[in-house]
Amino acid sequence: MFKIVKKRDLADVSKLMEVEAPLVARKAQPGQFIILRIHENGERIPLTIADSDKEKGTITIIFQEVGKTTKELGALEEGDSLRDFVGPLGQAMELPTSGRVIAVGGGVGIAPIYPKVKAFHQAGMEVISIIGARTADLLILEDEMRAVSKELHICTDDGTKGHHGFVSDILQGMLDDKSQKIDEIIAVGPLPMMRVVANQTKPYGIKTVVSLNPIMVDGTGMCGCCRVSVGGETKFTCVDGPVFDAHQVDFEELTRRGQMYLPEEKEALDKYKEECGCGGGNSEIG
Amino acid sequence: MKLDKDQIRQLRRMKEKHPMPEQAPEERIKNYNEVPFGYDAETAIKEANRCLQCKDAKCVEGCPVEVDIPAFIKLVAEGKFDEGIKKLKEKNSLPAVCGRVCPQESQCEALCLRGKKAEPVAIGRLERFLADYELAKGVETPPKPASTGKRVAIVGAGPAGLTAAGDLAKMGHEVVLFEAFHATGGVLRYGIPEFRLPKEKVLQREVDYIASLGVEIKTNVVIGKTLTVDELFEEEGFQAVFIGTGAGLPQFLNIPGENLNGVFSANEFLTRANLMKAYLFPEYDTPIKLGKKVAVVGAGNVAMDSARTSLRLGAEEVHIVYRRSDKEMPARAEEIEHAKEEGVVFNLLTNPVRIIGDENGWVTGMECIKMELGEPDDSGRARPIPIEGSEFVFDVDTIVIAIGQNPNPLIPQTTSGLKIGRWGTIEADEEGATSRPGVFAGGDIVTGAATVILAMGAGKVAARAMDKYLKAL
Ligand SMILES: Cc1cc2nc3c(=O)[nH]c(=O)nc-3n(C[C@H](O)[C@H](O)[C@H](O)COP(=O)(O)OP(=O)(O)OC[C@H]3O[C@@H](n4cnc5c(N)ncnc54)[C@H](O)[C@@H]3O)c2cc1C
Ligand SMILES: Cc1cc2nc3c(=O)[nH]c(=O)nc-3n(C[C@H](O)[C@H](O)[C@H](O)COP(=O)(O)OP(=O)(O)OC[C@H]3O[C@@H](n4cnc5c(N)ncnc54)[C@H](O)[C@@H]3O)c2cc1C
Ligand code: SF4
Ligand code: SF4
Ligand code: FES
């Protein structure tokens, strides 16, 4: 059993948890993720390692409540325990030690991009961050992101905070500004956002990486459920990724595969809402 | 029950095995319950009397874990079931599993003397009978041996790892078993379905027995990620390590369309169904997607299990697609038989060349080509050759690829000093010793995908070698 030692609400449907998992904490590196299962009947879901503390033996996860499992997770409190928690999985991200990076995080992607930005920052790189969400209430980790970024730009689709529009609008300005060299771009968010960014940066020939989030089962390379075409080759996101060269990723296929279980996800969520009597919630974040 | 001389003489001449009662095909495809019910005591005693108690019992040579077959069968024949199960367990720590899934026809029963002129003695069924008898009655924990103070790590809780762990614990070593998944059993848990090997009633209880021997089981630890083999030695204080991580990496066909929605590796399909209990969705949270017409590519046990699982999940039509003929099908005879009875359609000498999808990326068909058999290839089986112009489109909406698994590269990649074979297997000698002192390996990770009993045999042999190694330290 893995105990939740800290819980914090970041926004309406975003929560942060610190979970006791000493073996995972000892090894965790930026870019990697864990898989957890809440209870015996639960699904295995992947979440990015947002932070880790070797001394305390804890892993921090940040998640948005989008469906049955993440809602159920959000309903747990400090002192509760998770049945399973395994990791660190996936490849650690490659970290250059100097240069200028632009980090683009959208909606669900702000949580997983934060540890990467922090790592870039600690490695001595200059990071310009652009974060966006549908509306101001869904924006998370603003202070945390500001602390590790040289500049922080905020956008909301509805204009309730920062720039009224998309992260790609701000990014375009930076791409066009020839006076400032960009060494690398990292984008994490909903698939449509990552796809737009990839298409946007390609003509400029700037290295762009994305962290993918396909459906997973085991997370160790044994099922192939997380397969994705990268540069025409089939890769398993859980062992070869989750970070890939954005210009090589077949986003169309990825989007399609991500929708495979939509009816079942809805069924599970409806059943959960009925049983817990908690209703409502926001199921279309991004 | 007491048999007289005449009855025994008659039984010794009886050509066929006593049949094992089972669920009718039309019933069983609607549930997940085990198909065969097993022998009752009377039938077991009768079947045991078909054994000739050969002096030079060839059957034993066919058993990789060296079960003393005539001895345990004699005890069954005499109705001494408690002694029988003890005799069986001297060599085999997972008898309820083996009695159900061993390919007996190519192991012990293949060499049975009675098999020369009639059907062999039903060794597997008798083994299952004794194991079930004991499970029903409550399993006794053997006394703990004196501790040797040596620490051994076992990686992987499949049949190889479980056997090695149990044997090493019986020898008095301190054993810790690490498993990547949240549950033990390896393929026995995630691959072989409930209707062939009940998980709670049989598998879990055999694992509990191994734990009761003093083995500490740690799930959710991926060796190579959470801890490396090097760290097991240097930081965790283990003096020897056994690697039994199996062959879990799914192979794909590498044909166009394989990433369409509705195409699964058998590993994914079976893991969702078995480990995650997707057949109980939404009571269990993990779903599985299944259309009406399913094609399973391959003809091994994995393919049969996928096909039979599809039926139980409600598919209307299930096809096996295999590029060779029925003689080459690698599955256990009983599985093929059961699949046929249940209505699985066999499309032999047929090979997929392309998977076709609709505008939303869902599978709508599979283009196949007819094959004919040519000269034998490296594996000794006839090489299938495509017949030009014989392409046709199979109308299916779900495809399960069950053409084999390779070893997972995680441990080879993260362990220093391990010699790796051509197919990513770990090289080990007959005793399971690898190129690195103190590291032993066995099961599918060494042989490539094989069988439960061969993996157990490898675990047993390695345990003995590890004991020797540890004593010499
Ligand atoms: C490597 C990796 C790292 C991730 N890191 C984080 C993280 O740090 N924080 C976080 O909030 N989420 C993260 N995710 C996504 C997270 O795993 C999913 O949100 C979660 O599995 C949803 O489960 P559910 O039962 O709550 O919702 P479901 O009922 O399964 O899905 C509800 C909705 O979410 C969408 N969805 C389903 N699975 C995923 C998925 N894997 N990724 C994105 N959307 C999905 C569905 O299309 C659906 O619209 C990560 C995913 C991967 C693969
Ligand atoms: C669907 C299916 C049906 C089959 N049917 C039969 C049958 O009827 N009869 C028969 O004899 N054989 C059958 N087989 C084959 C048989 O199951 C295997 O040969 C046997 O299980 C191999 O045993 P193993 O212990 O080597 O590996 P596995 O059973 O594969 O177990 C390996 C274990 O190691 C774990 N592991 C892997 N990597 C790591 C890591 N890095 N760290 C920690 N743990 C790790 C895995 O999660 C797994 O639990 C079948 C196989 C399949 C897939
Ligand atoms: S363990 Fe398998 S091979 Fe050995 S006697 Fe039993 S059924 Fe036969
Ligand atoms: S070979 Fe057959 S008949 Fe002879 S001892 Fe073995 S099981 Fe009995
Ligand atoms: S999640 Fe199973 S292979 Fe990646």
Coordinates of N, CA, C and O in Angstrom, one line a residue, chain B residues 96-233:
Chain B
A96 N -1.5 -28.1 -9.2 CA -2.8 -27.8 -9.7 C -2.7 -27.0 -11.0 O -3.6 -27.1 -11.9
V97 N -1.6 -26.3 -11.2 CA -1.4 -25.6 -12.4 C -1.0 -26.6 -13.5 O -1.6 -26.6 -14.6
C98 N 0.0 -27.4 -13.2 CA 0.6 -28.3 -14.2 C -0.5 -29.3 -14.6 O -0.6 -29.6 -15.8
G99 N -1.3 -29.8 -13.7 CA -2.3 -30.8 -14.0 C -3.2 -30.2 -15.1 O -3.9 -30.9 -15.8
R100 N -3.3 -28.9 -15.1 CA -4.3 -28.2 -16.0 C -3.6 -27.8 -17.3 O -4.3 -27.8 -18.4
V101 N -2.4 -27.2 -17.3 CA -1.9 -26.6 -18.5 C -0.6 -27.2 -19.1 O -0.2 -26.8 -20.2
C102 N -0.1 -28.3 -18.5 CA 1.1 -28.9 -19.1 C 0.6 -29.5 -20.5 O -0.4 -30.1 -20.5
P103 N 1.5 -29.4 -21.5 CA 1.2 -30.1 -22.7 C 1.6 -31.6 -22.5 O 2.6 -32.0 -23.1
Q104 N 0.7 -32.3 -21.7 CA 1.1 -33.7 -21.4 C 1.4 -34.6 -22.6 O 2.3 -35.4 -22.6
E105 N 0.6 -34.3 -23.7 CA 0.8 -35.2 -24.8 C 2.2 -35.1 -25.4 O 2.6 -36.0 -26.1
S106 N 2.9 -34.1 -25.1 CA 4.3 -34.0 -25.6 C 5.3 -34.1 -24.5 O 6.5 -34.0 -24.7
Q107 N 4.8 -34.3 -23.3 CA 5.8 -34.4 -22.1 C 5.6 -35.9 -21.5 O 5.9 -36.8 -22.3
C108 N 5.2 -36.0 -20.3 CA 5.1 -37.2 -19.6 C 4.3 -38.3 -20.4 O 4.8 -39.4 -20.6
E109 N 3.1 -37.9 -20.8 CA 2.2 -38.9 -21.4 C 2.8 -39.4 -22.8 O 2.4 -40.5 -23.3
A110 N 3.6 -38.6 -23.4 CA 4.2 -38.9 -24.7 C 5.1 -40.2 -24.6 O 5.2 -41.0 -25.5
L111 N 5.7 -40.4 -23.4 CA 6.6 -41.5 -23.2 C 6.0 -42.6 -22.4 O 6.6 -43.7 -22.2
C112 N 4.7 -42.5 -22.0 CA 4.0 -43.6 -21.2 C 4.0 -44.8 -22.1 O 3.5 -44.8 -23.2
L113 N 4.3 -45.9 -21.4 CA 4.3 -47.2 -22.1 C 3.0 -47.6 -22.7 O 2.8 -48.1 -23.8
R114 N 1.9 -47.3 -21.9 CA 0.6 -47.6 -22.4 C 0.2 -46.8 -23.7 O -0.6 -47.3 -24.4
G115 N 0.9 -45.7 -23.9 CA 0.6 -44.9 -25.1 C 1.1 -45.6 -26.4 O 0.7 -45.2 -27.4
K116 N 1.9 -46.7 -26.3 CA 2.3 -47.3 -27.5 C 1.2 -48.0 -28.2 O 1.1 -48.0 -29.5
K117 N 0.3 -48.6 -27.5 CA -0.8 -49.3 -28.1 C -2.2 -48.7 -27.9 O -3.2 -49.2 -28.5
A118 N -2.3 -47.8 -26.9 CA -3.6 -47.2 -26.6 C -3.4 -45.8 -26.1 O -2.3 -45.3 -26.4
E119 N -4.3 -45.3 -25.5 CA -4.1 -43.9 -24.9 C -3.2 -44.1 -23.7 O -3.4 -45.0 -22.9
P120 N -2.3 -43.1 -23.5 CA -1.5 -43.2 -22.3 C -2.3 -43.0 -21.0 O -3.5 -42.6 -21.1
V121 N -1.7 -43.3 -19.9 CA -2.4 -43.0 -18.6 C -2.6 -41.5 -18.5 O -1.7 -40.7 -18.9
A122 N -3.7 -41.0 -18.0 CA -4.0 -39.6 -17.9 C -3.2 -39.0 -16.7 O -3.8 -38.6 -15.7
I123 N -1.9 -38.9 -16.8 CA -1.1 -38.4 -15.7 C -1.5 -37.0 -15.3 O -1.6 -36.8 -14.1
G124 N -1.7 -36.2 -16.3 CA -2.1 -34.8 -15.9 C -3.4 -34.7 -15.1 O -3.5 -34.0 -14.2
R125 N -4.3 -35.5 -15.6 CA -5.6 -35.4 -14.9 C -5.5 -36.0 -13.4 O -6.2 -35.5 -12.5
L126 N -4.7 -37.0 -13.3 CA -4.5 -37.5 -11.9 C -3.7 -36.5 -11.0 O -4.0 -36.4 -9.8
E127 N -2.8 -35.8 -11.7 CA -2.1 -34.8 -10.9 C -3.1 -33.7 -10.5 O -3.1 -33.2 -9.3
R128 N -3.9 -33.3 -11.4 CA -4.9 -32.2 -11.1 C -5.8 -32.7 -10.0 O -6.2 -32.0 -9.0
F129 N -6.2 -34.0 -10.1 CA -7.1 -34.6 -9.0 C -6.5 -34.4 -7.6 O -7.1 -34.0 -6.7
L130 N -5.2 -34.8 -7.5 CA -4.6 -34.8 -6.2 C -4.5 -33.4 -5.7 O -4.7 -33.0 -4.5
A131 N -4.1 -32.5 -6.6 CA -3.9 -31.1 -6.2 C -5.2 -30.4 -5.8 O -5.3 -29.7 -4.8
D132 N -6.3 -30.7 -6.5 CA -7.6 -30.2 -6.2 C -8.1 -30.8 -4.8 O -8.7 -30.1 -4.0
Y133 N -7.8 -32.1 -4.7 CA -8.2 -32.7 -3.4 C -7.5 -32.0 -2.2 O -8.2 -31.7 -1.2
E134 N -6.3 -31.6 -2.4 CA -5.6 -31.0 -1.3 C -6.1 -29.5 -1.1 O -6.3 -29.1 0.0
L135 N -6.3 -28.8 -2.2 CA -6.8 -27.4 -2.1 C -8.2 -27.4 -1.4 O -8.4 -26.6 -0.6
A136 N -9.0 -28.4 -1.7 CA -10.3 -28.5 -1.1 C -10.2 -28.7 0.4 O -11.0 -28.2 1.2
K137 N -9.2 -29.5 0.8 CA -9.0 -29.9 2.2 C -8.3 -28.9 3.0 O -8.4 -28.8 4.2
G138 N -7.5 -28.0 2.3 CA -6.7 -27.1 3.1 C -5.2 -27.5 3.0 O -4.9 -28.7 3.3
V139 N -4.4 -26.6 2.5 CA -3.0 -27.0 2.2 C -2.1 -26.9 3.5 O -2.2 -25.9 4.2
E140 N -1.4 -27.9 3.7 CA -0.5 -27.9 4.9 C 0.8 -27.2 4.6 O 1.4 -27.3 3.5
T141 N 1.3 -26.4 5.5 CA 2.6 -25.7 5.3 C 3.7 -26.6 5.9 O 3.6 -27.0 7.0
P142 N 4.7 -26.9 5.1 CA 5.7 -27.7 5.6 C 6.5 -27.0 6.7 O 6.6 -25.8 6.7
P143 N 7.2 -27.7 7.6 CA 8.0 -27.0 8.6 C 9.2 -26.2 7.9 O 9.7 -26.6 6.9
K144 N 9.5 -25.1 8.5 CA 10.6 -24.2 8.0 C 12.0 -24.9 8.3 O 12.2 -25.2 9.4
P145 N 12.8 -24.9 7.3 CA 14.1 -25.5 7.5 C 15.0 -24.4 8.2 O 14.6 -23.2 8.3
A146 N 16.1 -24.8 8.8 CA 17.0 -23.9 9.5 C 17.6 -22.9 8.4 O 17.8 -23.3 7.3
S147 N 17.7 -21.6 8.8 CA 18.1 -20.6 7.8 C 19.6 -20.7 7.6 O 20.4 -21.0 8.4
T148 N 20.0 -20.6 6.3 CA 21.4 -20.6 5.9 C 22.0 -19.2 6.0 O 23.2 -19.0 5.9
G149 N 21.1 -18.2 6.2 CA 21.6 -16.8 6.3 C 21.9 -16.2 4.9 O 22.4 -15.0 4.9
K150 N 21.7 -16.9 3.9 CA 22.0 -16.4 2.5 C 20.8 -15.7 1.9 O 19.7 -16.2 2.1
R151 N 21.0 -14.6 1.2 CA 19.8 -13.9 0.6 C 19.8 -14.0 -0.9 O 20.8 -13.8 -1.5
V152 N 18.7 -14.4 -1.4 CA 18.5 -14.6 -2.8 C 17.4 -13.8 -3.4 O 16.3 -13.7 -2.7
A153 N 17.6 -13.1 -4.5 CA 16.5 -12.3 -5.1 C 16.0 -13.1 -6.3 O 16.8 -13.6 -7.1
I154 N 14.7 -13.2 -6.5 CA 14.1 -13.8 -7.7 C 13.4 -12.7 -8.5 O 12.7 -11.9 -7.9
V155 N 13.6 -12.6 -9.7 CA 13.0 -11.5 -10.5 C 12.0 -12.2 -11.5 O 12.3 -13.0 -12.3
G156 N 10.7 -11.8 -11.2 CA 9.6 -12.4 -12.1 C 8.9 -13.5 -11.3 O 9.5 -14.4 -10.9
A157 N 7.5 -13.3 -11.2 CA 6.7 -14.3 -10.4 C 6.0 -15.2 -11.4 O 4.8 -15.5 -11.1
G158 N 6.6 -15.6 -12.5 CA 6.0 -16.6 -13.4 C 6.3 -18.0 -12.9 O 6.9 -18.1 -11.8
P159 N 6.0 -19.0 -13.6 CA 6.3 -20.4 -13.2 C 7.8 -20.6 -12.9 O 8.1 -21.3 -11.9
A160 N 8.7 -20.0 -13.7 CA 10.1 -20.2 -13.4 C 10.5 -19.6 -12.1 O 11.1 -20.2 -11.2
G161 N 10.1 -18.3 -11.9 CA 10.5 -17.6 -10.7 C 9.9 -18.3 -9.4 O 10.5 -18.4 -8.4
L162 N 8.6 -18.6 -9.5 CA 7.9 -19.2 -8.4 C 8.5 -20.5 -8.0 O 8.7 -20.8 -6.8
T163 N 8.9 -21.3 -9.0 CA 9.5 -22.6 -8.7 C 10.9 -22.4 -8.0 O 11.2 -23.1 -7.0
A164 N 11.7 -21.6 -8.6 CA 13.0 -21.3 -8.0 C 12.9 -20.8 -6.6 O 13.5 -21.2 -5.7
A165 N 11.9 -19.9 -6.4 CA 11.7 -19.3 -5.1 C 11.3 -20.3 -4.1 O 11.9 -20.4 -3.0
G166 N 10.3 -21.2 -4.4 CA 9.9 -22.2 -3.5 C 11.0 -23.2 -3.1 O 11.2 -23.5 -2.0
D167 N 11.7 -23.6 -4.1 CA 12.8 -24.6 -3.9 C 13.9 -24.0 -3.0 O 14.4 -24.6 -2.1
L168 N 14.3 -22.7 -3.3 CA 15.4 -22.1 -2.5 C 14.9 -21.9 -1.1 O 15.7 -22.0 -0.2
A169 N 13.7 -21.5 -0.9 CA 13.2 -21.4 0.5 C 13.2 -22.7 1.2 O 13.6 -22.7 2.4
K170 N 12.8 -23.8 0.5 CA 12.9 -25.1 1.1 C 14.3 -25.5 1.6 O 14.5 -26.3 2.5
M171 N 15.3 -24.9 0.9 CA 16.7 -25.2 1.2 C 17.2 -24.3 2.3 O 18.3 -24.3 2.7
G172 N 16.3 -23.4 2.8 CA 16.7 -22.6 4.0 C 17.2 -21.2 3.6 O 17.7 -20.5 4.5
H173 N 17.2 -20.8 2.4 CA 17.7 -19.5 2.0 C 16.6 -18.4 2.2 O 15.4 -18.8 2.2
E174 N 17.0 -17.2 2.4 CA 16.1 -16.1 2.6 C 15.8 -15.6 1.2 O 16.7 -15.1 0.5
V175 N 14.5 -15.7 0.8 CA 14.2 -15.4 -0.6 C 13.2 -14.3 -0.8 O 12.2 -14.2 -0.1
V176 N 13.6 -13.3 -1.6 CA 12.6 -12.2 -1.9 C 12.3 -12.3 -3.4 O 13.2 -12.4 -4.2
L177 N 11.0 -12.2 -3.7 CA 10.6 -12.4 -5.1 C 10.0 -11.0 -5.6 O 9.1 -10.5 -5.0
F178 N 10.6 -10.5 -6.6 CA 10.2 -9.2 -7.2 C 9.4 -9.3 -8.4 O 9.8 -10.1 -9.3
E179 N 8.2 -8.7 -8.5 CA 7.3 -8.8 -9.7 C 6.9 -7.4 -10.1 O 6.5 -6.6 -9.3
A180 N 7.0 -7.2 -11.4 CA 6.7 -5.9 -12.0 C 5.2 -5.6 -11.9 O 4.8 -4.4 -11.6
F181 N 4.3 -6.5 -12.2 CA 2.9 -6.3 -12.1 C 2.4 -6.2 -10.7 O 3.2 -6.5 -9.7
H182 N 1.1 -5.9 -10.5 CA 0.6 -5.8 -9.2 C 0.2 -7.2 -8.7 O -0.3 -7.3 -7.6
A183 N 0.3 -8.2 -9.5 CA -0.1 -9.5 -9.1 C 0.9 -10.5 -9.6 O 1.6 -10.3 -10.6
T184 N 1.0 -11.7 -8.9 CA 1.9 -12.7 -9.3 C 1.4 -13.7 -10.3 O 0.2 -13.6 -10.6
G185 N 2.2 -14.6 -10.8 CA 1.8 -15.7 -11.7 C 2.3 -15.6 -13.1 O 2.3 -16.5 -13.8
G186 N 2.7 -14.4 -13.5 CA 3.2 -14.2 -14.9 C 2.1 -14.6 -15.9 O 1.0 -14.2 -15.7
V187 N 2.5 -15.3 -16.9 CA 1.5 -15.7 -17.9 C 0.3 -16.4 -17.3 O -0.8 -16.3 -17.8
L188 N 0.6 -17.2 -16.2 CA -0.5 -17.9 -15.6 C -1.6 -16.9 -15.1 O -2.8 -17.3 -15.0
R189 N -1.3 -15.7 -14.8 CA -2.2 -14.7 -14.4 C -2.8 -13.9 -15.5 O -3.9 -13.7 -15.7
Y190 N -1.8 -13.3 -16.3 CA -2.3 -12.4 -17.3 C -2.6 -13.0 -18.7 O -3.3 -12.4 -19.5
G191 N -2.1 -14.2 -18.9 CA -2.2 -14.8 -20.2 C -3.3 -15.9 -20.3 O -4.3 -15.8 -21.0
I192 N -3.1 -16.9 -19.4 CA -4.0 -18.1 -19.5 C -5.4 -17.7 -18.8 O -5.4 -17.2 -17.7
P193 N -6.5 -17.8 -19.5 CA -7.8 -17.4 -19.0 C -8.3 -18.2 -17.8 O -8.0 -19.3 -17.6
E194 N -9.2 -17.5 -17.1 CA -9.9 -18.1 -16.0 C -10.6 -19.4 -16.3 O -10.5 -20.3 -15.5
F195 N -11.1 -19.6 -17.5 CA -11.8 -20.8 -17.8 C -10.9 -22.0 -18.0 O -11.3 -23.1 -18.2
R196 N -9.6 -21.7 -18.1 CA -8.6 -22.8 -18.2 C -7.8 -22.9 -16.9 O -7.4 -24.0 -16.5
L197 N -7.7 -21.8 -16.1 CA -6.9 -21.9 -14.9 C -7.5 -20.9 -14.0 O -7.2 -19.7 -14.0
P198 N -8.4 -21.3 -13.1 CA -9.1 -20.3 -12.2 C -8.1 -19.6 -11.3 O -7.2 -20.2 -10.8
K199 N -8.3 -18.3 -11.2 CA -7.2 -17.5 -10.6 C -7.3 -17.6 -9.0 O -6.3 -17.8 -8.4
E200 N -8.5 -17.3 -8.5 CA -8.6 -17.3 -7.0 C -8.5 -18.8 -6.5 O -7.8 -19.1 -5.5
K201 N -9.3 -19.6 -7.1 CA -9.5 -21.0 -6.6 C -8.2 -21.8 -6.7 O -7.9 -22.6 -5.9
V202 N -7.4 -21.6 -7.8 CA -6.3 -22.4 -8.0 C -5.0 -21.6 -8.0 O -4.1 -21.9 -7.1
L203 N -4.8 -20.7 -8.9 CA -3.5 -20.0 -9.0 C -3.1 -19.3 -7.7 O -2.0 -19.5 -7.2
Q204 N -4.0 -18.5 -7.2 CA -3.6 -17.7 -6.0 C -3.2 -18.6 -4.8 O -2.3 -18.4 -4.1
R205 N -3.9 -19.8 -4.7 CA -3.7 -20.7 -3.6 C -2.3 -21.3 -3.8 O -1.6 -21.6 -2.8
E206 N -1.9 -21.6 -5.0 CA -0.6 -22.2 -5.2 C 0.5 -21.1 -4.9 O 1.5 -21.4 -4.4
V207 N 0.2 -19.9 -5.3 CA 1.2 -18.8 -5.0 C 1.2 -18.6 -3.4 O 2.3 -18.5 -2.9
D208 N 0.1 -18.7 -2.8 CA 0.1 -18.6 -1.3 C 0.9 -19.7 -0.7 O 1.6 -19.5 0.3
Y209 N 0.9 -20.9 -1.3 CA 1.7 -22.0 -0.8 C 3.2 -21.6 -0.9 O 3.9 -21.8 0.1
I210 N 3.6 -21.1 -2.0 CA 5.0 -20.7 -2.2 C 5.3 -19.7 -1.1 O 6.4 -19.7 -0.5
A211 N 4.5 -18.7 -0.9 CA 4.7 -17.7 0.1 C 4.8 -18.3 1.5 O 5.7 -17.9 2.3
S212 N 4.0 -19.3 1.7 CA 4.0 -20.0 3.1 C 5.3 -20.7 3.3 O 5.7 -21.0 4.4
L213 N 6.1 -21.0 2.2 CA 7.4 -21.6 2.4 C 8.4 -20.6 2.9 O 9.5 -21.0 3.2
G214 N 8.0 -19.4 3.0 CA 8.9 -18.3 3.5 C 9.4 -17.3 2.5 O 10.3 -16.5 2.8
V215 N 8.8 -17.4 1.3 CA 9.2 -16.4 0.3 C 8.5 -15.1 0.5 O 7.3 -15.0 0.6
E216 N 9.3 -14.0 0.5 CA 8.7 -12.7 0.6 C 8.4 -12.2 -0.8 O 9.3 -12.1 -1.6
I217 N 7.1 -11.8 -1.1 CA 6.8 -11.4 -2.4 C 6.6 -9.9 -2.5 O 5.8 -9.3 -1.7
K218 N 7.3 -9.2 -3.4 CA 7.2 -7.8 -3.5 C 6.7 -7.5 -4.9 O 7.5 -7.6 -5.9
T219 N 5.4 -7.1 -5.1 CA 4.9 -6.7 -6.4 C 5.2 -5.3 -6.6 O 5.7 -4.6 -5.8
N220 N 4.9 -4.8 -7.8 CA 5.1 -3.4 -8.2 C 6.6 -3.0 -8.2 O 6.9 -1.8 -8.0
V221 N 7.5 -3.9 -8.4 CA 8.9 -3.6 -8.6 C 9.4 -4.0 -9.9 O 9.4 -5.2 -10.2
V222 N 9.7 -3.1 -10.8 CA 10.2 -3.4 -12.1 C 11.7 -3.4 -12.0 O 12.4 -2.4 -11.9
I223 N 12.3 -4.6 -12.1 CA 13.8 -4.7 -12.1 C 14.3 -4.1 -13.4 O 13.9 -4.5 -14.5
G224 N 15.3 -3.2 -13.3 CA 15.8 -2.5 -14.5 C 15.3 -1.1 -14.4 O 15.8 -0.2 -15.1
K225 N 14.2 -0.8 -13.6 CA 13.7 0.5 -13.5 C 13.7 0.9 -12.0 O 14.4 1.8 -11.6
T226 N 12.8 0.3 -11.2 CA 12.7 0.6 -9.8 C 14.1 0.3 -9.1 O 14.6 1.0 -8.3
L227 N 14.6 -0.9 -9.4 CA 15.9 -1.4 -8.9 C 16.6 -2.1 -10.0 O 15.9 -2.7 -10.9
T228 N 17.9 -2.0 -10.1 CA 18.6 -2.8 -11.1 C 19.2 -4.1 -10.5 O 19.3 -4.2 -9.3
V229 N 19.6 -5.0 -11.3 CA 20.2 -6.2 -10.8 C 21.5 -5.9 -10.1 O 21.8 -6.4 -9.0
D230 N 22.2 -4.9 -10.7 CA 23.5 -4.5 -10.0 C 23.2 -4.0 -8.6 O 23.9 -4.3 -7.7
E231 N 22.1 -3.2 -8.5 CA 21.8 -2.7 -7.1 C 21.3 -3.8 -6.2 O 21.5 -3.7 -4.9
L232 N 20.7 -4.9 -6.7 CA 20.3 -6.0 -5.8 C 21.5 -6.6 -5.1 O 21.5 -6.9 -3.9
F233 N 22.6 -6.6 -5.9 CA 23.9 -7.1 -5.3 C 24.5 -6.1 -4.4 O 24.9 -6.3 -3.2

